[in-house]
Amino acid sequence: MGSSLNKPELIKDGKRLDGRAFDELRPLKIEAGVLKNADGSAYLEWGNNKVLAAVYGPREAMPKHMTDPTKGIVKCRYSMAPFSGIDDHGRSGPNRRSTEISKVAKEAFENVILLNDYPSGMIEIFMEILQSDGGTRAAGITAASVALANAGIHMKDMMYAVSAGRIDEHIVLDVNMIEDNYSDADMPMVIAPRNNDVLLLQMDGGLDKGQFDQAVKMVLEAGKKIHEVQKRALEDYYNMREGK
Amino acid sequence: MRSLIFPGEEAQSARHAPCTYCENGRVFSSAVGMLDTERGGVVPLEGPWVPRIGEQVVGTVTDSKNHVYTVDLSYYCRALIIGSRYDRESMEIGDVIEATIKNIEDGGVIILSYPKMLLGGVLVNIKPAKVPRVIGKEDTMVRQIESLTRTRMVVGRNGTAWIKGKPQDTELAICAISLIERKAHQQGLTEAVKVMLENESRNKKGE
Amino acid sequence: MEIIETVKGGYVRNMLKEGKRIGGRGMMDFREIKVKAGVIEHAEGSAQADVGDTRVLAGVKLMPEDPMPDTPDQGNIITNAELLQLAYEEYEPGPPNPESVEFARVVDRGIRAASCIDLASLVLEDKKVWSVFIDLYVLNYGGNLLDAGYLAAMAALMNAKVPKYENGVADHRQRDKSLKISNIVTSTTFGKIDGSILLDMDINEERIADTRLTVVMDGNVLRAMQKGLKGSLTIQEIGKMIDTSMEKHAQLKSILENAVKEAK
């Protein structure tokens, strides 16, 4: 949350800075199977976010002492390119923020991947944020889900992610960078669409119970659209590959 | 193409069918694929090989110690052949073999039996999900490619195929396999491969 | 489909003996080259270069910084490369390895040597200059990173816009003019396998190569060279590579110019 000083007018005439309604997603586009070497991959554009996700595996678990003879392990890397931000040049490599995001994302993926099918194996998931404009963890996880399906890794569900937030008294969906900097709450969620189970939840700011309920409702409603885009991406990939 | 099923979507199928899982008495798909209306379960469009006992595989011997041979199946788990002391011909590192999966031990270690040497030739990797189409119903596809390209082929379920023949014939067989890989889920694939191979051999003769 | 490497090594070698390459490519032919500029709007300049299956993304950022103590009247160029793990199953996590350091340094060298960017023009005021960060992101490895890296870096620089600078602060949302590019360098990387010389090695060729030579040209002028791997080259072989590099320069340069034009 940014300081309330210099806070721009985020909502004007019932619309947000970029002209969106409170419950409106930014434009979302996903393309599956974009990288040659990876076992599965996806490229995603969500608003101004640009994300590349890829999956390798199952392969031999590394380091060796991590091997579990009864089931596979998951490794996850979320990382931001140094040129991804508009104002600054970031140093690449893991920092505390990306380490935390990698951890919670990994735990969500562990929930859906059928790890018993891959004894002694390792599934590696990479999320590279090439351009960032708020909501990059949701963008990364949504893309990585498609990459996992594209790799044919057995999983219980193809999960999606999106965040809801609060600006003044309004609950808003899919917060962008400028909104995130000055918003009063931000809550990224990862959902398994088959039963709406929550696989990742983070919250920061302030919400009352009514606002929380409203935010969840907005996330689940938008999730139907996000999940549709994920499925379409895979469908397009296979249709094109088979020359139809 | 028939319509796709996605992970987490309910699959009208028996329990324990391939690429499905069961939750609260309901069966769901665990992969992107198509419902297999004949045998049940989901035919995946992509995905790693999951070894099963009795399957035929092709690999390269990478180590031998005290009559235990390690075989590289282009798979992340180790595969072993435990030879007996009475083995007449012993295999050497670098030999290419076909064998049958006898057992899968804890930790995924694959035990192979009945190894047969494959001499000469080249090995190619096929996407494991496409192997059934490259082999065809009762081996029809493999046999067709062999006879039209004058090669010998052994296709392992692990996705490794061995091809032996003259260089231009081998290349033709590789072309046929990549055609199948690309169009695996189209109908009339046998015919398409036949047409492609016949055209190619005619072009070669014309040169 | 991939032919398994141990066997493929033999397969590639045997074909080369007959003067042939996989896919019917000539010894001095590039694979298909595609360059797309302006792919990351947040960066001051960006480009993605595909050379066959190799894909490199370059991002250029300009930040106001202190000049280096020994060059107070010049801007800075900082080139870095990441061999992302998602690009190749053998790429490992951790600090930059020798391969990525060499990659970044060789790309940096040619761009500096040819004065592609006029460093004196990067001075903003006393003790404030633009630092030009060139970040190379390898997205897919398919052999010959260097030529793809040069194309991506050069196109990203040609695509770059300079942020507005006022009262000691850069406004990255207002980029009024293009970064001035004085020269365009291109690179051509050759390999030697069992005595055969070939341009633009793919992943299978690179695996069995004895020697590698990168030749960086700016018109008819040699700007940088880098030999890699443990094999050797004769003076005559190097001469031939330089001749070929000169021939290829015009072709590569026009690919860069078209990519930048299309992005506008």
XYZ file of C-alpha atoms in Angstrom:
715
model
C 0.000 0.000 0.000
C 1.377 3.377 -0.961
C 1.086 6.471 1.127
C -2.182 8.327 0.927
C -0.253 11.471 0.066
C -0.316 12.268 -3.649
C -3.009 9.647 -4.088
C -4.403 10.064 -7.586
C -8.125 9.977 -8.155
C -8.512 6.259 -8.831
C -12.259 6.307 -9.388
C -14.157 8.897 -11.355
C -17.829 8.784 -12.362
C -18.079 5.148 -11.296
C -15.202 4.102 -13.548
C -11.583 3.300 -12.810
C -8.539 5.148 -14.171
C -8.299 2.857 -17.189
C -12.037 3.116 -17.828
C -12.924 -0.275 -16.370
C -16.015 -1.073 -14.337
C -15.392 -2.276 -10.761
C -15.854 -5.943 -11.678
C -14.147 -5.819 -15.055
C -11.037 -7.812 -15.950
C -8.253 -6.339 -18.024
C -7.979 -7.912 -21.510
C -6.542 -11.432 -21.184
C -4.809 -13.427 -23.904
C -3.040 -16.791 -23.545
C -1.094 -18.799 -26.081
C -0.077 -22.391 -25.294
C 2.978 -24.306 -26.491
C 5.212 -21.335 -27.338
C 8.620 -22.738 -26.339
C 10.327 -25.555 -28.187
C 12.480 -27.104 -25.475
C 10.073 -26.994 -22.538
C 7.690 -29.922 -22.003
C 4.864 -27.421 -21.689
C 4.648 -23.643 -21.990
C 2.339 -20.664 -22.225
C 2.645 -16.967 -23.010
C 0.145 -14.654 -21.384
C -0.765 -10.995 -21.784
C -3.070 -9.609 -19.128
C -3.483 -5.869 -19.358
C 0.107 -4.671 -19.604
C 1.485 -7.778 -17.900
C 3.474 -10.121 -20.115
C 4.393 -13.498 -18.726
C 6.147 -16.578 -20.006
C 5.548 -19.839 -18.130
C 7.183 -23.185 -18.764
C 7.213 -26.664 -17.268
C 9.872 -29.359 -17.364
C 9.338 -32.840 -16.093
C 8.948 -35.286 -14.649
C 12.719 -35.559 -14.433
C 15.166 -36.891 -11.878
C 14.733 -35.061 -8.563
C 17.587 -32.661 -7.774
C 19.302 -32.298 -5.393
C 19.354 -36.045 -4.749
C 18.460 -35.826 -1.065
C 15.127 -34.210 -2.011
C 14.058 -37.391 -3.805
C 10.874 -38.976 -2.480
C 10.512 -42.589 -3.668
C 6.748 -42.490 -3.127
C 5.899 -39.317 -5.032
C 7.205 -36.489 -7.158
C 8.340 -33.099 -5.879
C 7.531 -29.653 -7.288
C 9.970 -26.808 -7.839
C 8.731 -23.373 -8.664
C 10.472 -20.167 -9.728
C 8.747 -16.809 -10.069
C 11.047 -14.112 -11.335
C 10.879 -10.618 -12.790
C 12.959 -9.481 -15.740
C 15.143 -6.433 -15.007
C 13.434 -4.541 -17.838
C 9.881 -5.463 -16.788
C 9.082 -2.278 -14.898
C 8.474 1.055 -16.561
C 10.323 3.287 -14.102
C 13.198 1.245 -12.781
C 15.801 -1.269 -13.790
C 15.610 -4.195 -11.418
C 18.306 -6.632 -10.643
C 17.359 -10.115 -11.628
C 17.824 -13.123 -9.406
C 15.813 -14.112 -6.372
C 14.837 -11.487 -3.809
C 12.638 -11.881 -0.737
C 9.441 -11.012 -2.590
C 9.984 -13.472 -5.436
C 11.082 -16.173 -2.988
C 7.806 -15.855 -1.081
C 5.686 -15.855 -4.237
C 7.545 -18.920 -5.542
C 6.799 -20.692 -2.259
C 3.058 -20.024 -2.075
C 2.648 -20.778 -5.790
C 4.485 -24.074 -5.360
C 2.169 -25.058 -2.528
C -0.867 -24.342 -4.692
C 0.543 -26.453 -7.540
C 1.316 -29.306 -5.127
C -2.375 -29.423 -4.327
C -3.467 -30.131 -7.899
C -0.630 -32.181 -9.396
C -1.115 -35.944 -8.973
C 2.341 -36.420 -7.510
C 1.883 -40.146 -6.851
C 2.145 -40.698 -10.600
C 5.755 -39.477 -10.533
C 7.715 -41.357 -7.843
C 11.292 -40.067 -7.356
C 10.527 -37.398 -9.946
C 10.535 -33.610 -10.050
C 8.252 -31.187 -11.862
C 9.778 -27.751 -12.466
C 7.562 -24.733 -13.028
C 8.987 -21.416 -14.242
C 7.143 -18.086 -14.319
C 9.095 -15.261 -15.916
C 7.509 -11.840 -15.679
C 8.697 -10.012 -18.803
C 6.557 -6.932 -18.226
C 4.794 -6.047 -15.011
C 1.758 -3.903 -14.270
C 0.277 -5.246 -11.058
C -1.146 -8.718 -10.490
C 1.924 -10.510 -11.806
C 1.626 -13.470 -9.432
C -1.940 -14.088 -10.633
C -0.756 -13.748 -14.222
C 2.164 -16.104 -13.600
C 0.085 -18.803 -11.921
C -2.703 -18.605 -14.519
C -0.109 -19.023 -17.275
C 1.751 -21.807 -15.459
C -1.495 -23.785 -15.087
C -1.845 -23.779 -18.867
C 1.818 -24.755 -19.228
C 1.275 -27.735 -16.889
C -1.738 -28.905 -18.890
C 0.282 -28.397 -22.064
C 3.016 -30.618 -20.606
C 0.433 -33.326 -19.920
C 1.292 -33.430 -16.225
C -1.529 -35.260 -14.464
C -3.458 -32.876 -12.265
C -6.757 -32.597 -10.495
C -7.679 -29.240 -11.935
C -6.488 -26.353 -14.055
C -6.436 -23.570 -11.517
C -6.681 -19.867 -12.190
C -5.622 -16.805 -10.221
C -6.871 -13.242 -9.934
C -6.888 -10.578 -7.275
C -9.577 -8.347 -5.884
C -8.965 -5.148 -3.968
C -10.592 -2.194 -2.329
C -10.393 1.435 -3.441
C -12.177 3.652 -0.923
C -15.540 1.971 -0.361
C -15.481 0.089 -3.687
C -14.449 -3.532 -4.180
C -12.621 -3.829 -7.477
C -11.396 -6.767 -9.524
C -7.961 -7.366 -11.058
C -6.032 -4.458 -9.575
C -3.365 -2.913 -11.779
C -0.060 -1.367 -10.682
C -1.230 2.184 -10.010
C -4.327 0.942 -8.188
C -2.210 -1.470 -6.182
C 0.127 1.346 -5.138
C -2.687 3.386 -3.616
C -5.448 0.853 -2.923
C -6.830 0.160 0.543
C -6.717 -3.618 0.198
C -5.389 -6.252 -2.171
C -6.257 -9.947 -2.113
C -4.796 -12.357 -4.689
C -6.530 -15.735 -4.833
C -5.968 -19.029 -6.611
C -9.054 -21.166 -7.196
C -9.651 -24.749 -8.359
C -12.619 -24.279 -10.689
C -14.165 -27.753 -10.256
C -15.161 -27.061 -6.649
C -14.055 -23.442 -6.041
C -11.555 -24.555 -3.407
C -9.084 -21.833 -2.461
C -5.466 -22.899 -3.120
C -3.704 -19.595 -2.478
C -4.857 -16.606 -0.509
C -2.945 -13.521 0.471
C -4.378 -10.311 1.798
C -2.972 -6.944 2.621
C -4.784 -3.761 3.681
C -8.214 -3.674 5.280
C -11.521 -5.399 4.508
C -14.623 -5.998 6.567
C -16.519 -9.284 6.296
C -19.057 -7.883 3.855
C -16.301 -6.531 1.648
C -14.474 -9.872 1.792
C -17.624 -11.708 0.686
C -18.117 -9.268 -2.143
C -14.489 -9.656 -3.261
C -14.765 -13.465 -3.278
C -17.949 -13.310 -5.312
C -16.224 -11.088 -7.857
C -13.211 -13.416 -8.067
C -15.375 -16.509 -8.647
C -17.462 -14.762 -11.289
C -14.374 -13.529 -13.166
C -12.768 -16.948 -12.757
C -15.262 -18.464 -15.186
C -13.974 -16.125 -17.880
C -10.310 -16.699 -17.019
C -10.780 -20.470 -17.056
C -12.495 -20.237 -20.445
C -9.480 -18.331 -21.859
C -7.150 -21.011 -20.457
C -9.112 -23.793 -22.126
C -9.372 -21.910 -25.414
C -5.582 -21.451 -25.463
C -5.032 -25.223 -25.272
C -7.793 -25.939 -27.771
C -6.306 -23.474 -30.272
C -2.860 -24.979 -29.811
C -3.980 -28.538 -30.494
C -6.267 -27.557 -33.364
C -3.468 -25.652 -35.027
C -0.899 -28.365 -34.465
C -3.114 -30.970 -35.998
C -3.644 -28.699 -38.969
C -7.333 -28.016 -38.599
C -11.246 -32.831 -34.064
C -13.580 -34.114 -31.401
C -14.189 -31.902 -28.406
C -11.565 -31.815 -25.671
C -11.804 -32.648 -22.006
C -9.711 -30.681 -19.492
C -8.226 -31.498 -16.074
C -10.915 -31.241 -13.420
C -13.802 -31.894 -15.793
C -16.021 -34.836 -15.009
C -15.276 -37.851 -17.218
C -18.111 -40.322 -17.734
C -15.855 -43.250 -17.131
C -15.027 -46.187 -14.921
C -12.755 -45.714 -11.913
C -9.001 -46.205 -12.417
C -9.226 -45.615 -16.170
C -6.137 -43.950 -17.726
C -5.688 -40.211 -17.095
C -8.544 -39.981 -14.603
C -8.875 -39.760 -10.844
C -11.683 -40.340 -8.441
C -12.936 -37.874 -5.840
C -16.065 -38.231 -3.683
C -17.327 -41.005 -5.917
C -16.994 -38.972 -9.095
C -14.428 -39.526 -11.862
C -12.545 -36.551 -13.306
C -10.029 -36.120 -16.102
C -6.437 -35.425 -15.052
C -5.180 -34.329 -18.474
C -6.134 -32.490 -21.627
C -7.378 -35.098 -24.025
C -10.345 -36.831 -25.509
C -12.769 -39.211 -23.873
C -12.058 -42.762 -24.964
C -15.568 -43.988 -25.685
C -14.417 -47.548 -26.459
C -12.112 -48.380 -23.574
C -13.023 -45.663 -21.084
C -10.743 -43.051 -19.600
C -9.060 -40.142 -21.330
C -6.637 -40.270 -24.270
C -4.160 -37.502 -23.466
C -2.879 -35.156 -26.171
C 0.436 -34.717 -24.428
C 2.322 -36.035 -21.507
C 5.104 -38.095 -20.063
C 5.244 -41.851 -20.308
C 3.924 -43.706 -17.273
C 5.522 -47.180 -17.367
C 3.423 -50.337 -16.989
C 4.432 -53.975 -16.497
C 4.534 -55.963 -19.730
C 5.334 -53.005 -21.977
C 7.985 -53.218 -24.702
C 10.724 -50.565 -24.448
C 13.858 -49.521 -26.369
C 16.975 -48.089 -24.730
C 20.742 -47.855 -24.574
C 22.966 -49.706 -22.094
C 24.835 -47.061 -20.091
C 26.508 -49.072 -17.330
C 27.262 -52.649 -16.369
C 28.442 -53.979 -13.057
C 28.349 -57.576 -11.834
C 25.790 -58.600 -14.438
C 23.510 -55.681 -13.601
C 23.002 -53.487 -16.626
C 21.659 -49.949 -16.463
C 19.530 -48.968 -19.449
C 18.729 -45.396 -20.523
C 15.076 -45.287 -21.597
C 15.004 -41.466 -21.960
C 13.009 -41.559 -18.742
C 13.855 -40.110 -15.364
C 13.767 -43.379 -13.416
C 16.501 -45.988 -13.607
C 15.932 -49.136 -15.640
C 17.920 -52.293 -14.885
C 18.514 -55.682 -16.433
C 19.683 -58.227 -13.938
C 21.607 -60.785 -15.976
C 22.392 -64.288 -14.860
C 25.886 -65.690 -14.577
C 25.137 -68.054 -17.414
C 24.550 -65.259 -19.931
C 26.501 -66.219 -23.008
C 26.741 -62.903 -24.724
C 27.097 -60.025 -22.384
C 25.904 -56.606 -23.371
C 28.296 -53.707 -23.550
C 27.943 -50.038 -22.781
C 26.456 -48.279 -25.803
C 24.488 -51.304 -27.034
C 20.918 -50.628 -28.064
C 18.348 -53.129 -26.819
C 14.642 -53.830 -26.765
C 13.205 -55.406 -23.638
C 10.025 -56.018 -21.665
C 9.121 -54.427 -18.319
C 9.069 -57.237 -15.772
C 8.490 -55.210 -12.643
C 8.400 -51.655 -11.270
C 9.953 -51.386 -7.836
C 9.539 -48.800 -5.105
C 10.907 -45.442 -6.127
C 10.007 -46.170 -9.746
C 12.998 -48.373 -10.618
C 12.124 -50.395 -13.736
C 13.240 -54.035 -13.992
C 13.558 -55.293 -17.556
C 13.670 -58.799 -18.927
C 14.146 -60.592 -22.243
C 16.642 -58.097 -23.704
C 17.311 -58.353 -27.419
C 20.185 -56.519 -29.087
C 19.400 -54.072 -31.877
C 22.489 -53.716 -34.071
C 23.272 -50.588 -36.102
C 20.476 -48.201 -37.001
C 19.488 -44.901 -35.386
C 17.368 -44.030 -32.363
C 14.753 -41.304 -32.422
C 12.630 -39.887 -29.625
C 8.886 -39.798 -30.129
C 6.498 -37.942 -27.831
C 5.256 -40.712 -25.515
C 1.611 -39.671 -25.985
C 1.995 -40.308 -29.728
C 3.528 -43.778 -29.443
C 0.199 -45.670 -29.710
C -0.502 -43.977 -33.041
C 2.987 -44.644 -34.398
C 2.545 -48.324 -33.530
C -1.057 -48.476 -34.746
C -3.746 -51.021 -34.026
C -2.037 -54.419 -33.823
C 1.196 -52.886 -35.163
C -0.410 -51.936 -38.495
C 1.232 -48.513 -38.712
C 4.771 -49.699 -37.916
C 4.495 -52.566 -40.381
C 3.233 -50.196 -43.081
C 6.127 -47.771 -42.584
C 8.615 -50.651 -42.587
C 7.376 -52.097 -45.853
C 7.008 -48.772 -47.669
C 10.437 -47.504 -46.585
C 12.302 -50.847 -46.644
C 13.462 -50.371 -43.046
C 13.323 -52.340 -39.803
C 11.654 -50.530 -36.908
C 11.135 -51.223 -33.212
C 9.031 -48.669 -31.339
C 9.333 -48.703 -27.557
C 6.412 -47.560 -25.405
C 8.890 -45.263 -23.663
C 9.001 -43.127 -26.786
C 12.296 -44.362 -28.192
C 12.206 -45.894 -31.658
C 14.962 -47.787 -33.434
C 15.179 -47.595 -37.210
C 17.569 -49.480 -39.449
C 17.905 -49.095 -43.197
C 19.742 -47.202 -45.915
C 20.237 -43.520 -44.991
C 17.599 -42.175 -47.398
C 15.130 -44.874 -46.318
C 15.766 -44.086 -42.646
C 15.152 -40.420 -43.317
C 11.856 -41.303 -45.011
C 10.782 -43.379 -42.011
C 11.639 -40.437 -39.724
C 9.479 -38.192 -41.937
C 6.594 -40.642 -41.558
C 6.946 -40.616 -37.769
C 6.943 -36.828 -37.585
C 3.841 -36.737 -39.776
C 2.097 -39.059 -37.316
C 3.312 -36.971 -34.375
C 1.869 -33.829 -35.934
C -1.454 -35.327 -36.997
C -1.874 -37.983 -34.323
C -5.512 -37.271 -33.609
C -6.783 -36.998 -37.126
C -8.743 -39.720 -38.778
C -7.458 -41.542 -41.859
C -3.887 -41.324 -40.624
C -2.832 -44.708 -42.087
C -3.912 -43.572 -45.533
C -2.200 -40.160 -45.159
C 1.096 -41.814 -44.228
C 0.811 -44.212 -47.152
C 0.170 -41.385 -49.635
C 3.062 -39.337 -48.261
C 5.524 -42.241 -48.445
C 4.459 -43.280 -51.945
C 4.779 -39.693 -53.205
C 8.191 -39.327 -51.624
C 9.555 -42.555 -53.124
C 8.194 -41.552 -56.535
C 9.972 -38.165 -56.224
C 13.191 -39.891 -55.219
C 13.038 -42.148 -58.274
C 12.315 -39.168 -60.502
C 15.456 -37.346 -59.417
C 11.185 -35.143 -32.653
C 14.785 -35.392 -31.603
C 17.302 -37.940 -32.677
C 19.004 -39.200 -29.538
C 22.256 -37.407 -29.019
C 24.878 -40.152 -28.966
C 23.473 -41.612 -32.121
C 22.694 -38.214 -33.537
C 26.295 -37.130 -33.134
C 27.204 -39.909 -35.551
C 24.302 -39.026 -37.800
C 25.307 -35.352 -38.002
C 28.966 -36.257 -38.551
C 28.157 -38.692 -41.345
C 25.984 -36.150 -43.113
C 28.677 -33.461 -42.818
C 31.193 -35.836 -44.382
C 28.981 -35.797 -47.470
C 28.713 -32.015 -47.235
C 25.090 -32.138 -46.029
C 23.193 -30.787 -43.028
C 19.893 -31.781 -41.469
C 16.995 -30.164 -43.267
C 19.013 -29.687 -46.473
C 20.681 -26.480 -45.268
C 23.868 -25.282 -47.010
C 27.117 -25.015 -45.027
C 27.050 -21.199 -45.099
C 23.294 -20.765 -44.626
C 21.557 -19.318 -41.596
C 18.423 -20.974 -40.293
C 15.282 -18.862 -40.569
C 15.796 -15.527 -38.797
C 12.929 -13.537 -37.315
C 13.373 -10.298 -35.403
C 10.526 -8.460 -33.713
C 11.217 -5.088 -32.097
C 9.212 -3.225 -29.458
C 7.806 -6.301 -27.719
C 8.165 -4.957 -24.144
C 6.635 -1.486 -23.936
C 7.891 -0.856 -20.401
C 11.493 -1.087 -21.560
C 13.038 1.857 -23.388
C 13.832 -0.554 -26.202
C 13.254 -4.255 -26.770
C 13.430 -6.981 -29.368
C 13.027 -10.713 -29.714
C 15.277 -12.558 -32.136
C 14.681 -16.094 -33.365
C 17.473 -17.898 -35.160
C 16.046 -21.314 -35.909
C 14.856 -22.634 -32.541
C 17.012 -20.227 -30.549
C 15.054 -17.341 -29.076
C 16.648 -14.398 -27.274
C 14.767 -11.429 -25.834
C 16.698 -8.204 -25.240
C 15.462 -5.361 -23.068
C 17.131 -1.953 -22.910
C 16.590 0.383 -19.943
C 18.076 3.866 -19.557
C 18.673 5.113 -16.020
C 20.352 8.349 -14.881
C 23.437 7.392 -12.893
C 26.891 8.549 -11.923
C 29.558 8.167 -14.595
C 32.439 5.766 -14.013
C 35.266 7.601 -12.207
C 37.678 7.072 -15.110
C 35.206 8.227 -17.804
C 33.383 11.252 -16.362
C 32.344 12.513 -19.805
C 30.750 9.285 -21.048
C 27.620 7.286 -20.435
C 27.731 3.656 -19.320
C 26.780 0.430 -21.036
C 26.003 -2.534 -18.793
C 25.289 -5.790 -20.586
C 24.011 -8.837 -18.771
C 22.728 -12.218 -19.928
C 20.489 -14.778 -18.275
C 20.346 -18.332 -19.531
C 16.867 -18.868 -18.129
C 16.140 -22.320 -16.806
C 12.999 -22.494 -18.886
C 15.100 -22.220 -22.054
C 16.814 -25.593 -21.857
C 16.684 -28.596 -19.577
C 20.419 -28.446 -18.929
C 20.428 -24.814 -17.750
C 20.844 -24.630 -14.007
C 19.895 -22.068 -11.387
C 22.466 -19.985 -9.542
C 24.877 -17.143 -10.185
C 26.010 -16.382 -13.742
C 28.069 -19.231 -15.143
C 31.043 -18.843 -17.526
C 28.835 -19.475 -20.553
C 26.432 -16.625 -19.779
C 29.266 -14.275 -18.807
C 31.064 -14.933 -22.096
C 27.801 -14.470 -24.005
C 27.099 -11.071 -22.417
C 30.687 -9.869 -22.723
C 31.073 -10.775 -26.383
C 27.824 -8.992 -27.297
C 28.933 -5.982 -25.232
C 32.353 -5.941 -26.897
C 31.161 -5.529 -30.484
C 28.618 -2.866 -29.571
C 31.303 -0.869 -27.742
C 34.054 -1.417 -30.301
C 31.883 -0.132 -33.138
C 30.688 2.833 -31.040
C 27.112 1.834 -31.866
C 26.040 4.211 -29.121
C 27.810 7.546 -28.940
C 28.782 7.470 -25.260
C 29.519 11.208 -25.132
C 25.926 11.932 -26.137
C 24.725 10.138 -22.993
C 25.978 12.872 -20.646
C 23.023 14.590 -18.957
C 24.778 17.145 -16.796
C 27.848 17.369 -14.638
C 28.284 13.994 -12.936
C 25.032 12.561 -14.352
C 24.940 10.295 -17.389
C 22.603 7.695 -18.881
C 23.444 4.126 -18.025
C 22.253 1.892 -20.845
C 21.322 -1.518 -19.455
C 21.166 -4.258 -22.065
C 19.625 -7.420 -20.624
C 19.681 -10.554 -22.735
C 17.095 -13.166 -21.809
C 17.545 -16.568 -23.422
C 14.020 -17.984 -23.770
C 14.827 -21.071 -25.820
C 18.226 -22.593 -26.541
C 18.683 -24.108 -29.974
C 22.362 -23.444 -30.711
C 24.186 -20.230 -31.688
C 23.161 -17.907 -28.874
C 25.671 -15.260 -29.939
C 24.207 -14.356 -33.313
C 20.676 -14.311 -31.888
C 21.962 -12.225 -28.954
C 23.567 -9.666 -31.261
C 20.412 -9.369 -33.350
C 18.207 -8.951 -30.274
C 20.536 -6.452 -28.570
C 21.091 -4.393 -31.700
C 17.377 -4.281 -32.596
C 16.492 -3.335 -29.002
C 19.008 -0.455 -29.076
C 17.736 0.740 -32.464
C 14.213 0.564 -31.043
C 15.095 2.457 -27.843
C 13.632 5.847 -26.903
C 15.274 8.201 -24.434
C 13.178 9.241 -21.405
C 12.662 12.902 -20.667
C 15.171 14.187 -18.113
C 14.384 17.255 -16.023
C 15.696 18.563 -12.707
C 17.673 15.426 -12.060
C 14.725 13.080 -12.605
C 13.952 10.795 -15.527
C 10.355 10.516 -16.682
C 10.072 7.067 -18.229
C 6.515 7.715 -19.346
C 7.669 10.495 -21.644
C 10.178 9.249 -24.112
C 10.592 11.971 -26.659
C 13.467 10.967 -28.891
C 15.172 7.878 -30.234
C 18.465 6.712 -28.827
C 21.095 7.778 -31.332
C 22.671 4.763 -33.014
C 25.808 5.541 -34.984
C 26.671 2.090 -36.282
C 25.002 -1.265 -36.735
C 27.042 -4.354 -35.966
C 26.101 -7.903 -36.880
C 27.717 -11.170 -35.923
C 28.187 -14.469 -37.671
C 29.277 -17.537 -35.748
C 30.961 -20.463 -37.447
C 31.720 -23.953 -36.269
C 34.213 -26.570 -37.244
C 33.315 -30.252 -37.029
C 35.802 -32.861 -38.309
C 37.344 -30.224 -40.575
C 34.022 -29.061 -42.065
C 33.254 -25.367 -41.622
C 29.614 -24.408 -41.100
C 27.656 -21.275 -40.234
C 25.005 -20.994 -37.504
C 25.235 -24.337 -35.705
C 22.052 -25.836 -34.327
C 21.834 -27.643 -30.992
C 22.995 -31.004 -32.378
C 25.913 -29.519 -34.277
C 27.020 -27.341 -31.374
C 27.140 -30.410 -29.128
C 29.824 -32.092 -31.235
C 31.640 -28.973 -32.509
C 35.422 -28.840 -32.142
C 35.763 -25.088 -32.618
C 33.624 -21.977 -32.786
C 34.440 -18.517 -34.113
C 32.268 -15.431 -33.853
C 33.045 -12.605 -36.278
C 31.428 -9.217 -35.658
C 31.253 -6.762 -38.561
C 30.307 -3.161 -39.049
C 30.229 -2.634 -42.812
C 33.635 -3.811 -43.977
C 35.301 -3.331 -40.621
C 35.962 -6.143 -38.180
C 34.805 -5.064 -34.727
C 35.130 -8.121 -32.531
C 36.051 -11.768 -32.684
C 35.818 -14.589 -30.220
C 37.047 -18.109 -30.635
C 35.465 -20.760 -28.460
C 35.953 -24.463 -27.692
C 39.182 -26.388 -27.680
C 39.714 -27.016 -31.398
C 41.906 -24.954 -33.707
C 41.499 -22.979 -36.925
C 43.918 -22.305 -39.773
C 44.647 -18.753 -40.922
C 42.982 -19.635 -44.244
C 39.837 -20.850 -42.499
C 39.598 -17.633 -40.501
C 40.068 -15.601 -43.680
C 37.185 -17.416 -45.322
C 34.973 -16.858 -42.286
C 35.701 -13.129 -42.354
C 34.806 -13.006 -46.062
C 31.522 -14.819 -45.395
C 30.807 -12.571 -42.451
C 31.162 -9.504 -44.692
C 28.789 -11.055 -47.212
C 26.189 -11.777 -44.514
C 26.418 -8.333 -42.913
C 24.132 -6.585 -45.424
C 21.483 -9.309 -45.104
C 21.489 -9.196 -41.291
C 21.530 -5.412 -41.231
C 18.464 -5.205 -43.435
C 16.643 -7.704 -41.170
C 17.384 -5.361 -38.245
C 16.305 -2.236 -40.109
C 13.058 -3.831 -41.254
C 12.245 -5.067 -37.750
C 12.749 -1.602 -36.288
C 10.752 0.024 -39.080
C 7.855 -2.383 -38.523
C 7.791 -1.600 -34.818
C 7.234 2.095 -35.488
